[in-house]
Short mmCIF file of C-alpha atoms in Angstrom, two decimals:
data_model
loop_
_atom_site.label_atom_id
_atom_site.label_comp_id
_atom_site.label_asym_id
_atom_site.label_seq_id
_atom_site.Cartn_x
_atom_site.Cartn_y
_atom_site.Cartn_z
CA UNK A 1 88.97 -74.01 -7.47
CA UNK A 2 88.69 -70.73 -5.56
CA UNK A 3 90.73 -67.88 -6.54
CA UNK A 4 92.63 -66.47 -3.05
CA UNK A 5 95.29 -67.95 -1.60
CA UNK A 6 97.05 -70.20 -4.29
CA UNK A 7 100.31 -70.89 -4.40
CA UNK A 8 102.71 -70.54 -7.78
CA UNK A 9 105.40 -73.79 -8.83
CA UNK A 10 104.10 -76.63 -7.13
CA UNK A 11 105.39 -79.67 -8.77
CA UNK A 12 102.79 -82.30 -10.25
CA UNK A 13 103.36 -83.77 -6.80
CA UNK A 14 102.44 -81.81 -4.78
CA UNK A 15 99.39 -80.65 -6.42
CA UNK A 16 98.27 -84.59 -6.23
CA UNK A 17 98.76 -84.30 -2.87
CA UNK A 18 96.87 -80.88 -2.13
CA UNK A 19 93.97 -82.07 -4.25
CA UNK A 20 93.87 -85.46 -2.66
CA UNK A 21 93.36 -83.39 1.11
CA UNK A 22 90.92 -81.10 0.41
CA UNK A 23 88.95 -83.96 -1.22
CA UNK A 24 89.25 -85.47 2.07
CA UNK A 25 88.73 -82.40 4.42
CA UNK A 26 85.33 -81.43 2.47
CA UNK A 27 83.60 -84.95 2.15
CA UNK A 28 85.17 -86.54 5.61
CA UNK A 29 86.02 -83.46 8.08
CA UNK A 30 83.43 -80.65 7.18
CA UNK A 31 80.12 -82.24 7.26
CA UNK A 32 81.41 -83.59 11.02
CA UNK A 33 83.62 -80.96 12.13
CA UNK A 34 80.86 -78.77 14.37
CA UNK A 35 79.34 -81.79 15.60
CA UNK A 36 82.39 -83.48 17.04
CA UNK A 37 83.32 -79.86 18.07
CA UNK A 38 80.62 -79.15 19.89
CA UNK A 39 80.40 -82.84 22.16
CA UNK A 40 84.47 -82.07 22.94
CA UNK A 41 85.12 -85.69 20.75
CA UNK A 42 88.44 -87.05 19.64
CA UNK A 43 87.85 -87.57 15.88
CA UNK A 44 89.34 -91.15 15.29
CA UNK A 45 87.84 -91.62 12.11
CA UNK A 46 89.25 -88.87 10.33
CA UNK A 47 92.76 -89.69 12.17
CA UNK A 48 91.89 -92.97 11.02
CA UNK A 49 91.28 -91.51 7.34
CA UNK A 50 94.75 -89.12 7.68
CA UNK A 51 96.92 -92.45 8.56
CA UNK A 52 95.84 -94.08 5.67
CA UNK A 53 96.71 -90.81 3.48
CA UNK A 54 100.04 -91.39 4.44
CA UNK A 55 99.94 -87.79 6.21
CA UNK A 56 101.56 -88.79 9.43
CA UNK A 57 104.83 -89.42 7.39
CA UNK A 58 104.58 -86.81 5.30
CA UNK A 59 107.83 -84.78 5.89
CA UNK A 60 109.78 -87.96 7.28
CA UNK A 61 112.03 -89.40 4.71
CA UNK A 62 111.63 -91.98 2.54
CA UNK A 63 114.13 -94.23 3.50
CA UNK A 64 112.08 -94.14 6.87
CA UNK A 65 108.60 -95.19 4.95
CA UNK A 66 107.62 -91.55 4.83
CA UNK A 67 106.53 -89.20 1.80
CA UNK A 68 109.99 -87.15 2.22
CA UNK A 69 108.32 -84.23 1.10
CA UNK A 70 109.43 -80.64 1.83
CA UNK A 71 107.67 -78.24 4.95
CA UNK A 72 105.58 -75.78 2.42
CA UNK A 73 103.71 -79.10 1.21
CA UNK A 74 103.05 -80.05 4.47
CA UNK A 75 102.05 -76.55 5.38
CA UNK A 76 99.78 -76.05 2.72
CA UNK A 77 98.12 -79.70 3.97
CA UNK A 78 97.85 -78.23 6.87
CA UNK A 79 96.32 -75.50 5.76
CA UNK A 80 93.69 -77.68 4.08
CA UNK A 81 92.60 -79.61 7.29
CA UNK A 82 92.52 -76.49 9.60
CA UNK A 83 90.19 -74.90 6.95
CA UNK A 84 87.90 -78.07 7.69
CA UNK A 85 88.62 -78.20 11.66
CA UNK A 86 91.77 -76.65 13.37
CA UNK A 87 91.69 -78.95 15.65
CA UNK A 88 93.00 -82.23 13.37
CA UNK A 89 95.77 -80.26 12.41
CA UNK A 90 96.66 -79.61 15.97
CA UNK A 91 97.06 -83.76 16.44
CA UNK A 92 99.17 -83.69 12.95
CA UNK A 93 101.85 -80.63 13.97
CA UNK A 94 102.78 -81.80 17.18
CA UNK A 95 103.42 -85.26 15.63
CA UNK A 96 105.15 -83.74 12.91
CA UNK A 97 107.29 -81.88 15.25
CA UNK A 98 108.61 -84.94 17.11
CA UNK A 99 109.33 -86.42 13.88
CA UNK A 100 111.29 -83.08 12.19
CA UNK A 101 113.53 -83.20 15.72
CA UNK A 102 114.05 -86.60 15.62
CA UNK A 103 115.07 -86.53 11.78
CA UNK A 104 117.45 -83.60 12.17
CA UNK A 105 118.72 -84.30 15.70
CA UNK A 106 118.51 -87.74 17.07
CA UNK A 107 120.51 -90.96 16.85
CA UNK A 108 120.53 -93.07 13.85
CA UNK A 109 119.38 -95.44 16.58
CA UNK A 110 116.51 -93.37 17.78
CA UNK A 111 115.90 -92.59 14.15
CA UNK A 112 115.82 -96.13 13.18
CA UNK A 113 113.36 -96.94 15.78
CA UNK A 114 110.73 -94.46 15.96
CA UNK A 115 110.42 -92.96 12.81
CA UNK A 116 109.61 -96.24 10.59
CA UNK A 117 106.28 -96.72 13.33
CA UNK A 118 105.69 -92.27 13.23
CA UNK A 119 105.53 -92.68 9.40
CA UNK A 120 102.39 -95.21 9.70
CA UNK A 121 101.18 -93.69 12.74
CA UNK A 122 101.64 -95.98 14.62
CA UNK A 123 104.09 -94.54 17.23
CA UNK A 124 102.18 -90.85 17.96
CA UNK A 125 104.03 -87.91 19.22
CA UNK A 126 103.46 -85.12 21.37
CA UNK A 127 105.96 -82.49 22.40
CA UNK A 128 106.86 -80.89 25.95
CA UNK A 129 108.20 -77.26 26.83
CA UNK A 130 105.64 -74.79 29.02
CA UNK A 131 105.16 -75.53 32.63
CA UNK A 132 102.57 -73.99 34.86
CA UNK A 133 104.31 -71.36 35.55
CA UNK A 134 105.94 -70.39 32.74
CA UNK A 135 104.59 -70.09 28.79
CA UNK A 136 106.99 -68.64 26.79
CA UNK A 137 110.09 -68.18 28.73
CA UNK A 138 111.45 -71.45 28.40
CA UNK A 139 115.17 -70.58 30.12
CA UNK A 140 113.11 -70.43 33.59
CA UNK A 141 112.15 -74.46 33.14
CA UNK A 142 112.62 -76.22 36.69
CA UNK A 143 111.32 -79.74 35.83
CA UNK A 144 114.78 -81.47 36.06
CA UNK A 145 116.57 -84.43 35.11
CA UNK A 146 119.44 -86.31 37.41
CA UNK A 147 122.03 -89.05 36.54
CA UNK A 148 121.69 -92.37 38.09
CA UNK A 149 123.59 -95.02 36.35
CA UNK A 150 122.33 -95.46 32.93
CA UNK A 151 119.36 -94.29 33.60
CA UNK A 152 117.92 -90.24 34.71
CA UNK A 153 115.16 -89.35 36.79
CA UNK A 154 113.17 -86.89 35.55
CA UNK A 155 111.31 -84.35 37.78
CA UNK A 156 108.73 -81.59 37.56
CA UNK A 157 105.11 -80.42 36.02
CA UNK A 158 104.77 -80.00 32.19
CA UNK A 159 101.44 -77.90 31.16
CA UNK A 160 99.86 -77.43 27.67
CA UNK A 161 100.71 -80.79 25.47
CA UNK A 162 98.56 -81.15 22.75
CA UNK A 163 97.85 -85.00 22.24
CA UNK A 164 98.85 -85.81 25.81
CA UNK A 165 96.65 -88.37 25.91
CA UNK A 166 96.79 -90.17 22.70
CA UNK A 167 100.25 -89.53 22.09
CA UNK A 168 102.49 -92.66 22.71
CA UNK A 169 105.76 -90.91 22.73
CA UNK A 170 106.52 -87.75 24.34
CA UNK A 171 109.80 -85.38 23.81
CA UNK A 172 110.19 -83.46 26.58
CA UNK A 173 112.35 -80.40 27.69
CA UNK A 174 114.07 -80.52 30.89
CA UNK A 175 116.61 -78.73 33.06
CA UNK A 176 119.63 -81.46 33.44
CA UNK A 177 122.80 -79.71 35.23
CA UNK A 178 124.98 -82.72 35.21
CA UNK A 179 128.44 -81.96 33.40
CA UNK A 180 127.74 -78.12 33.62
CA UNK A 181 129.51 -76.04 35.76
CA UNK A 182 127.69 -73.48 37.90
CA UNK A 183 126.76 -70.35 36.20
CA UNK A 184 126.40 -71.87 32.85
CA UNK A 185 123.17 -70.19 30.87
CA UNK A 186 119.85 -72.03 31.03
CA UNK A 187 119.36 -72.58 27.55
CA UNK A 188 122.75 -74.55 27.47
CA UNK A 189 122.03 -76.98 30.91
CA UNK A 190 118.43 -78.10 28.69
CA UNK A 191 118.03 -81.66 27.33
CA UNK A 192 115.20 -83.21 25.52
CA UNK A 193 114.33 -86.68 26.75
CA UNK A 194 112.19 -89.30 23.96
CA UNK A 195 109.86 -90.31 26.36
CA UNK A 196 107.68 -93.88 25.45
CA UNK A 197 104.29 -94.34 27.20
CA UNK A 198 100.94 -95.84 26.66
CA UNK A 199 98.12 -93.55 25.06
CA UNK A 200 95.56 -92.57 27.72
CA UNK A 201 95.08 -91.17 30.89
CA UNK A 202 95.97 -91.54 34.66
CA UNK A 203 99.34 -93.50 35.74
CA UNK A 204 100.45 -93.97 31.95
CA UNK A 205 104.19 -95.31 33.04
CA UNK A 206 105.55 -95.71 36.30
CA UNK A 207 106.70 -92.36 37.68
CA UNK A 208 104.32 -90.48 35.24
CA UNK A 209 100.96 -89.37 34.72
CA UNK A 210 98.79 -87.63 32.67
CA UNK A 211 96.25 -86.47 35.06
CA UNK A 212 93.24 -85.76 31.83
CA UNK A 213 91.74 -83.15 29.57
CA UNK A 214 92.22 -79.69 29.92
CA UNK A 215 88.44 -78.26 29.15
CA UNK A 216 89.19 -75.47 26.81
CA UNK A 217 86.66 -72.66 25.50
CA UNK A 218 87.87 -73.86 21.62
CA UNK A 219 90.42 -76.23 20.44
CA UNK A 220 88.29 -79.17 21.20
CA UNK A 221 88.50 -82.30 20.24
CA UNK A 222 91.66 -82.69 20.40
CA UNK A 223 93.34 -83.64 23.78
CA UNK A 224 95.30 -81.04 25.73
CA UNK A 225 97.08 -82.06 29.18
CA UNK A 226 99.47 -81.61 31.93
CA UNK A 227 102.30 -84.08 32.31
CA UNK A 228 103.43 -85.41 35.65
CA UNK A 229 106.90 -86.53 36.36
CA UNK A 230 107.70 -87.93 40.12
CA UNK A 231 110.51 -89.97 39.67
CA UNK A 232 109.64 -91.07 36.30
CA UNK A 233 113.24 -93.35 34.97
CA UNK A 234 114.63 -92.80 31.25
CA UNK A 235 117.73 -94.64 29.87
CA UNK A 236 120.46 -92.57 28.66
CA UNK A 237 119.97 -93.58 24.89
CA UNK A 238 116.78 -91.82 25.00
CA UNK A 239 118.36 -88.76 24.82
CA UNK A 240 117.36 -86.99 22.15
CA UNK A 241 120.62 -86.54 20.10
CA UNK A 242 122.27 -88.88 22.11
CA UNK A 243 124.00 -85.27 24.08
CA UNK A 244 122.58 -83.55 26.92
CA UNK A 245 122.71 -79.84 27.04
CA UNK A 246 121.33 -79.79 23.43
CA UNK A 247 117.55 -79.52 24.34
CA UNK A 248 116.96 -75.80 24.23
CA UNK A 249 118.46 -76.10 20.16
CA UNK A 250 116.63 -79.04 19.33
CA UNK A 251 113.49 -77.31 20.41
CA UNK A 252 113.58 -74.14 19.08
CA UNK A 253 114.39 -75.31 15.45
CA UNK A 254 111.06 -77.65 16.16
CA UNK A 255 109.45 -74.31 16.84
CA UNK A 256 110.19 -72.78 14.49
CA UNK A 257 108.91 -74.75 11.31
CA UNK A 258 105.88 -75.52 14.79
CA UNK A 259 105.28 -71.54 13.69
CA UNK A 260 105.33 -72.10 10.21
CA UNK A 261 102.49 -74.70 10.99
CA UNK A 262 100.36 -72.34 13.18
CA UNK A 263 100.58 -69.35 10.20
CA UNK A 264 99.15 -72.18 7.80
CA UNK A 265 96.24 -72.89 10.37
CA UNK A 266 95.34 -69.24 10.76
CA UNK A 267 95.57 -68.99 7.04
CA UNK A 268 93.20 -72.38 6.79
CA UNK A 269 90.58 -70.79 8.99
CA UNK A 270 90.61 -67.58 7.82
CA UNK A 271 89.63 -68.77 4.06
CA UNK A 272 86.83 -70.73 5.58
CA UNK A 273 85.70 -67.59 7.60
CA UNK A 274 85.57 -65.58 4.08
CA UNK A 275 83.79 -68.47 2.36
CA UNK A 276 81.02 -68.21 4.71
CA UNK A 277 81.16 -65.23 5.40
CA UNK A 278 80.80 -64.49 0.93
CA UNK A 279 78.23 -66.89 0.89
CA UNK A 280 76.05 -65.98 3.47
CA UNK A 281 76.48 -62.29 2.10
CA UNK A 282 74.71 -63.32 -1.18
CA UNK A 283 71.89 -65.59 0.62
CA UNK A 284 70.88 -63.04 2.93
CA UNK A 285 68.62 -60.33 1.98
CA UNK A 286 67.89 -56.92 3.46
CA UNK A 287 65.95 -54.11 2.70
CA UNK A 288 64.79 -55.87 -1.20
CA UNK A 289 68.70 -57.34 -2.01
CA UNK A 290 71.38 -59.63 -0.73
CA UNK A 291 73.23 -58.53 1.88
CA UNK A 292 76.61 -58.33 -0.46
CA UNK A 293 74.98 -55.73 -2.15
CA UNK A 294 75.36 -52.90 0.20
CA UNK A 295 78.54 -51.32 -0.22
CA UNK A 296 79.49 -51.83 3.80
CA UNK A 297 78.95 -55.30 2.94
CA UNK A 298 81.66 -55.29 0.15
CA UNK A 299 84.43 -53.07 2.11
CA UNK A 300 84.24 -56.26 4.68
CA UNK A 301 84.78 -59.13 1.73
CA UNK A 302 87.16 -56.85 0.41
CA UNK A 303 89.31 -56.77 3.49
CA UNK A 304 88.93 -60.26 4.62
CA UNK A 305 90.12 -61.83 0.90
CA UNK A 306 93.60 -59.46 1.18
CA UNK A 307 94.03 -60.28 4.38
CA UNK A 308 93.49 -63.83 3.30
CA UNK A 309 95.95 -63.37 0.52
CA UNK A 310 98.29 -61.49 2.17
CA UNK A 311 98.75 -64.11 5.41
CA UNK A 312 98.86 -66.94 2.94
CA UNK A 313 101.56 -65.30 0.99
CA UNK A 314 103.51 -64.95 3.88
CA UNK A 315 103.14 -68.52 5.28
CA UNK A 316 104.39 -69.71 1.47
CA UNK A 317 107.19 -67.38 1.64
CA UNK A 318 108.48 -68.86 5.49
CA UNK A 319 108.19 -72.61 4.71
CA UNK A 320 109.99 -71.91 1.21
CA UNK A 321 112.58 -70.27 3.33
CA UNK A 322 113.49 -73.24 5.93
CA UNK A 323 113.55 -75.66 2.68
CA UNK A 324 115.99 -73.95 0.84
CA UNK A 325 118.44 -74.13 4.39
CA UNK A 326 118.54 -70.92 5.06
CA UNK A 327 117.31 -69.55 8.42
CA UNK A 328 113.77 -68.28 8.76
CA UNK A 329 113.14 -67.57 12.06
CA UNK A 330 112.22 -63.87 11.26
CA UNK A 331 109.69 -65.22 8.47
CA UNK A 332 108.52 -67.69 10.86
CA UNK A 333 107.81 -65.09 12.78
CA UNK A 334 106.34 -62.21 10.40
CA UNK A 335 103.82 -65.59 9.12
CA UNK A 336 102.60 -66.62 12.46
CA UNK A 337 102.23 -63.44 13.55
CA UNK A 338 100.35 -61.54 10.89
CA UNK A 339 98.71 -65.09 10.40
CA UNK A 340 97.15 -65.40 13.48
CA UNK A 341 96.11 -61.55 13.83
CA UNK A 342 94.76 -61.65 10.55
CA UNK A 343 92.59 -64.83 10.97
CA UNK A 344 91.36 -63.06 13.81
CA UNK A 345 90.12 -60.31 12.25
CA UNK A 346 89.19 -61.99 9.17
CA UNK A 347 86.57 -64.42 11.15
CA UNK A 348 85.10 -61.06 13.74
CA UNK A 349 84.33 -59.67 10.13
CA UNK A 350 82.29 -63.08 9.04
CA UNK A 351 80.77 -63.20 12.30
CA UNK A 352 79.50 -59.39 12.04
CA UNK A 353 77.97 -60.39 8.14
CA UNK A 354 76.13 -63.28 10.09
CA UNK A 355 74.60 -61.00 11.86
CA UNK A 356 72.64 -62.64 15.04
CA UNK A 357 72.81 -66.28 13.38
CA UNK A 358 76.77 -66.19 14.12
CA UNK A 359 75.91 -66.08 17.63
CA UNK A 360 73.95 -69.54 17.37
CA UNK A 361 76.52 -72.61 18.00
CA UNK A 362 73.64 -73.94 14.56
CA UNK A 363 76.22 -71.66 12.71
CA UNK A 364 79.81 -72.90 11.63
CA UNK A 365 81.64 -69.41 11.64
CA UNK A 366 80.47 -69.80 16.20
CA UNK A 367 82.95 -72.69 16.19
CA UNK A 368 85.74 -70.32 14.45
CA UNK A 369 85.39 -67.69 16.46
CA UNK A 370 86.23 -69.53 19.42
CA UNK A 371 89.18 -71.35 17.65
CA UNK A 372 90.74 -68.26 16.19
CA UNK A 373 92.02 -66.82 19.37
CA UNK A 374 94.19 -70.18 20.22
CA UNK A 375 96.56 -68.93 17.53
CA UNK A 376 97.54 -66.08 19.34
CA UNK A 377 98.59 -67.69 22.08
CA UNK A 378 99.99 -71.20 20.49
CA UNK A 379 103.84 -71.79 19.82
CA UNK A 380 104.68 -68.20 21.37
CA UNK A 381 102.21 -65.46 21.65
CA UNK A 382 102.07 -61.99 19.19
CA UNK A 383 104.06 -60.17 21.33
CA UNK A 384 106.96 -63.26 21.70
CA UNK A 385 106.92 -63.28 17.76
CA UNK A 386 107.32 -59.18 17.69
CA UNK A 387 110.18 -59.78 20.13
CA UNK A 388 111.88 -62.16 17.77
CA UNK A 389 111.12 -60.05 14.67
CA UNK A 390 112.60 -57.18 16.72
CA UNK A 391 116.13 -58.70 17.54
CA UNK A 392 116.19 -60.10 14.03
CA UNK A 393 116.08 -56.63 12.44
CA UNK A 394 118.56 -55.16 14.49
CA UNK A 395 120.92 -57.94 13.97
CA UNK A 396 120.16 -57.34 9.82
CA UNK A 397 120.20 -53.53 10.39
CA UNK A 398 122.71 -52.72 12.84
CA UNK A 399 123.72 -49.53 12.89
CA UNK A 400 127.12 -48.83 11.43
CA UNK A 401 127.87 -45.38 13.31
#
């Protein structure tokens, strides 16, 4: 077992568990990961492979068929796959995410119903909140929904889903003004609808669509789309929560243990940027010895494995947070922010010890260094997180003149 970035009083458990995944990430996702990468392919096998590891239920409770097991396990699994391929992690979080909101917000209904088939994997979700014109400032949302009967119609352009495609239940975050009175804030006239559909493209349900694949410079693999609403109908007990008005909440505590997830990815690549980067140190030689032999050589490794250590550390110390109850959403932030910058840096620095050969997509640290920079943008971008750090510490520090 490598030395960096291991994590102190994990139960028997959850060491089983940890084992069992990187097992699986370096026999099934590794020797396929560049490959499937590189052709833009959906990697059913090894979601195939997941399912039966029971990983699509892995933070939904037991009662539900799930594992019932805490966030840092499942951020540590993530961190696992993303050090194989970021992008299998991707279709794991945002089901994960439907399934934490629907476990702490929705119905016992819509709890009874979908998280039994999320559990096995066989009900896959996808979540809902940018729009073409808007990333992170979710209070200027226009899609809209509108009471008719039992039913709303729901309005409006969604951008960005991850799983669009293959997803076969959608939560998504709308503007719905009904029983609000003018002037009320946008982030309390937002509702989150539990929208069913069938996995795939074009006309997926009447009234929406899913128009295809977003062709991305990294990420692949996995599907990201726009979502089309135009008149699309959704029964009031769809609701997440059963409430409207809610939505904004609902989302932002699926956010936040979202950023949780996207530290552990940035922490997963970044160790698999150092391993290849410390390997192909000692294999290549230069003027009559290996490459990790010249001192510039060794300032790099020896950056790259703090900063490893360091993000990981950080990541633990979030996810232990939001299990114990307590609010994290300034660790959340701190993680996926130093995270994400870090794993950054961490795979330029392997790229630079490849020398010209990390330039050749034959390489595996080419395929990092276009993934890296997704986690700067994904689930709020640096500069969102420093605003959220920022307001945090002046709430904790305000000054008592």
């Amino acid at each position: 077992m490598a030395r960096l970035a291991q994590t102190a009083g994990l139960t028997d458990v959850q060491r089983e568990i940890l084992s069992t995944v990187r097992d699986f990430v370096d026999k099934e996702i590794l020797p396929v990961a560049t490959e499937l990468e590189h052709r833009d392919e959906y990697p059913q096998q090894i979601v195939d492979g997941l399912k039966e590891l029971g990983l699509f239920g892995l933070m939904i409770p037991e009662e539900y068929g799930g594992l019932g097991e805490s966030l840092l396990t499942y951020a540590l699994c993530v961190e696992e796959i993303a050090r194989g391929w970021m992008s299998v992690s991707g279709i794991v979080n945002t089901h994960f995410i439907v399934a934490y909101m629907l476990k702490q917000h929705g119905t016992q209904e819509q709890k009874d119903h979908f998280l039994p088939k999320m559990a096995l994997g066989e009900i896959r979700g996808a979540f809902s909140m940018s729009e073409p014109a808007l990333g992170s400032d979710v209070s200027a949302i226009t899609s809209k929904a509108v009471k008719d009967g039992d039913e709303y119609v729901l309005t409006g352009q969604k951008m960005w889903l991850t799983n669009g495609g293959t997803s076969s239940l959608v939560a998504v975050l709308v503007r719905s003004d009904e029983g609000h009175p003018e002037g009320t804030a946008p982030h309390k006239s937002m509702t989150t609808f539990l929208v069913e559909k069938e996995p795939g493209f074009g006309e997926v349900r009447p009234g929406l669509t899913i128009p295809g694949k977003i062709d991305k410079m990294g990420y692949k693999g996995v599907d990201t789309t726009e979502l089309i609403m135009d008149g699309l109908r959704i029964p009031a007990d769809r609701v997440l929560g059963g409430e409207t008005g809610r939505g904004f909440y609902q989302m932002m505590d699926g956010v936040e243990v979202g950023r949780v997830n996207v530290a552990a990815r940035g922490c997963g690549v970044a160790q698999r940027a150092f391993e290849l980067g410390v390997s192909y140190a000692q294999q290549r030689h230069t003027f009559g010895k290996p490459i990790a032999q010249h001192q510039a050589i060794q300032f790099k490794l020896a950056e790259m494995a703090t900063k490893v250590e360091a993000a990981h550390a950080m990541m633990v110390n979030a996810a232990r947070k939001k299990d114990s109850g307590e609010r994290n959403d300034l660790e959340a932030g701190m993680a996926k922010y130093l995270a994400s910058e870090y794993c950054k840096e961490v795979v330029e620095d392997a790229f630079r010890i490849h020398g010209g050969y990390g330039f050749s997509k034959e390489y595996e640290i080419e395929r990092l260094y276009r993934e890296a920079p997704m986690l700067l943008i994904g689930e709020g971008t640096a500069e969102i997180q420093k605003m959220i750090i920022g307001r945090r510490l002046l709430e904790e520090y305000r000054f008592q003149g």
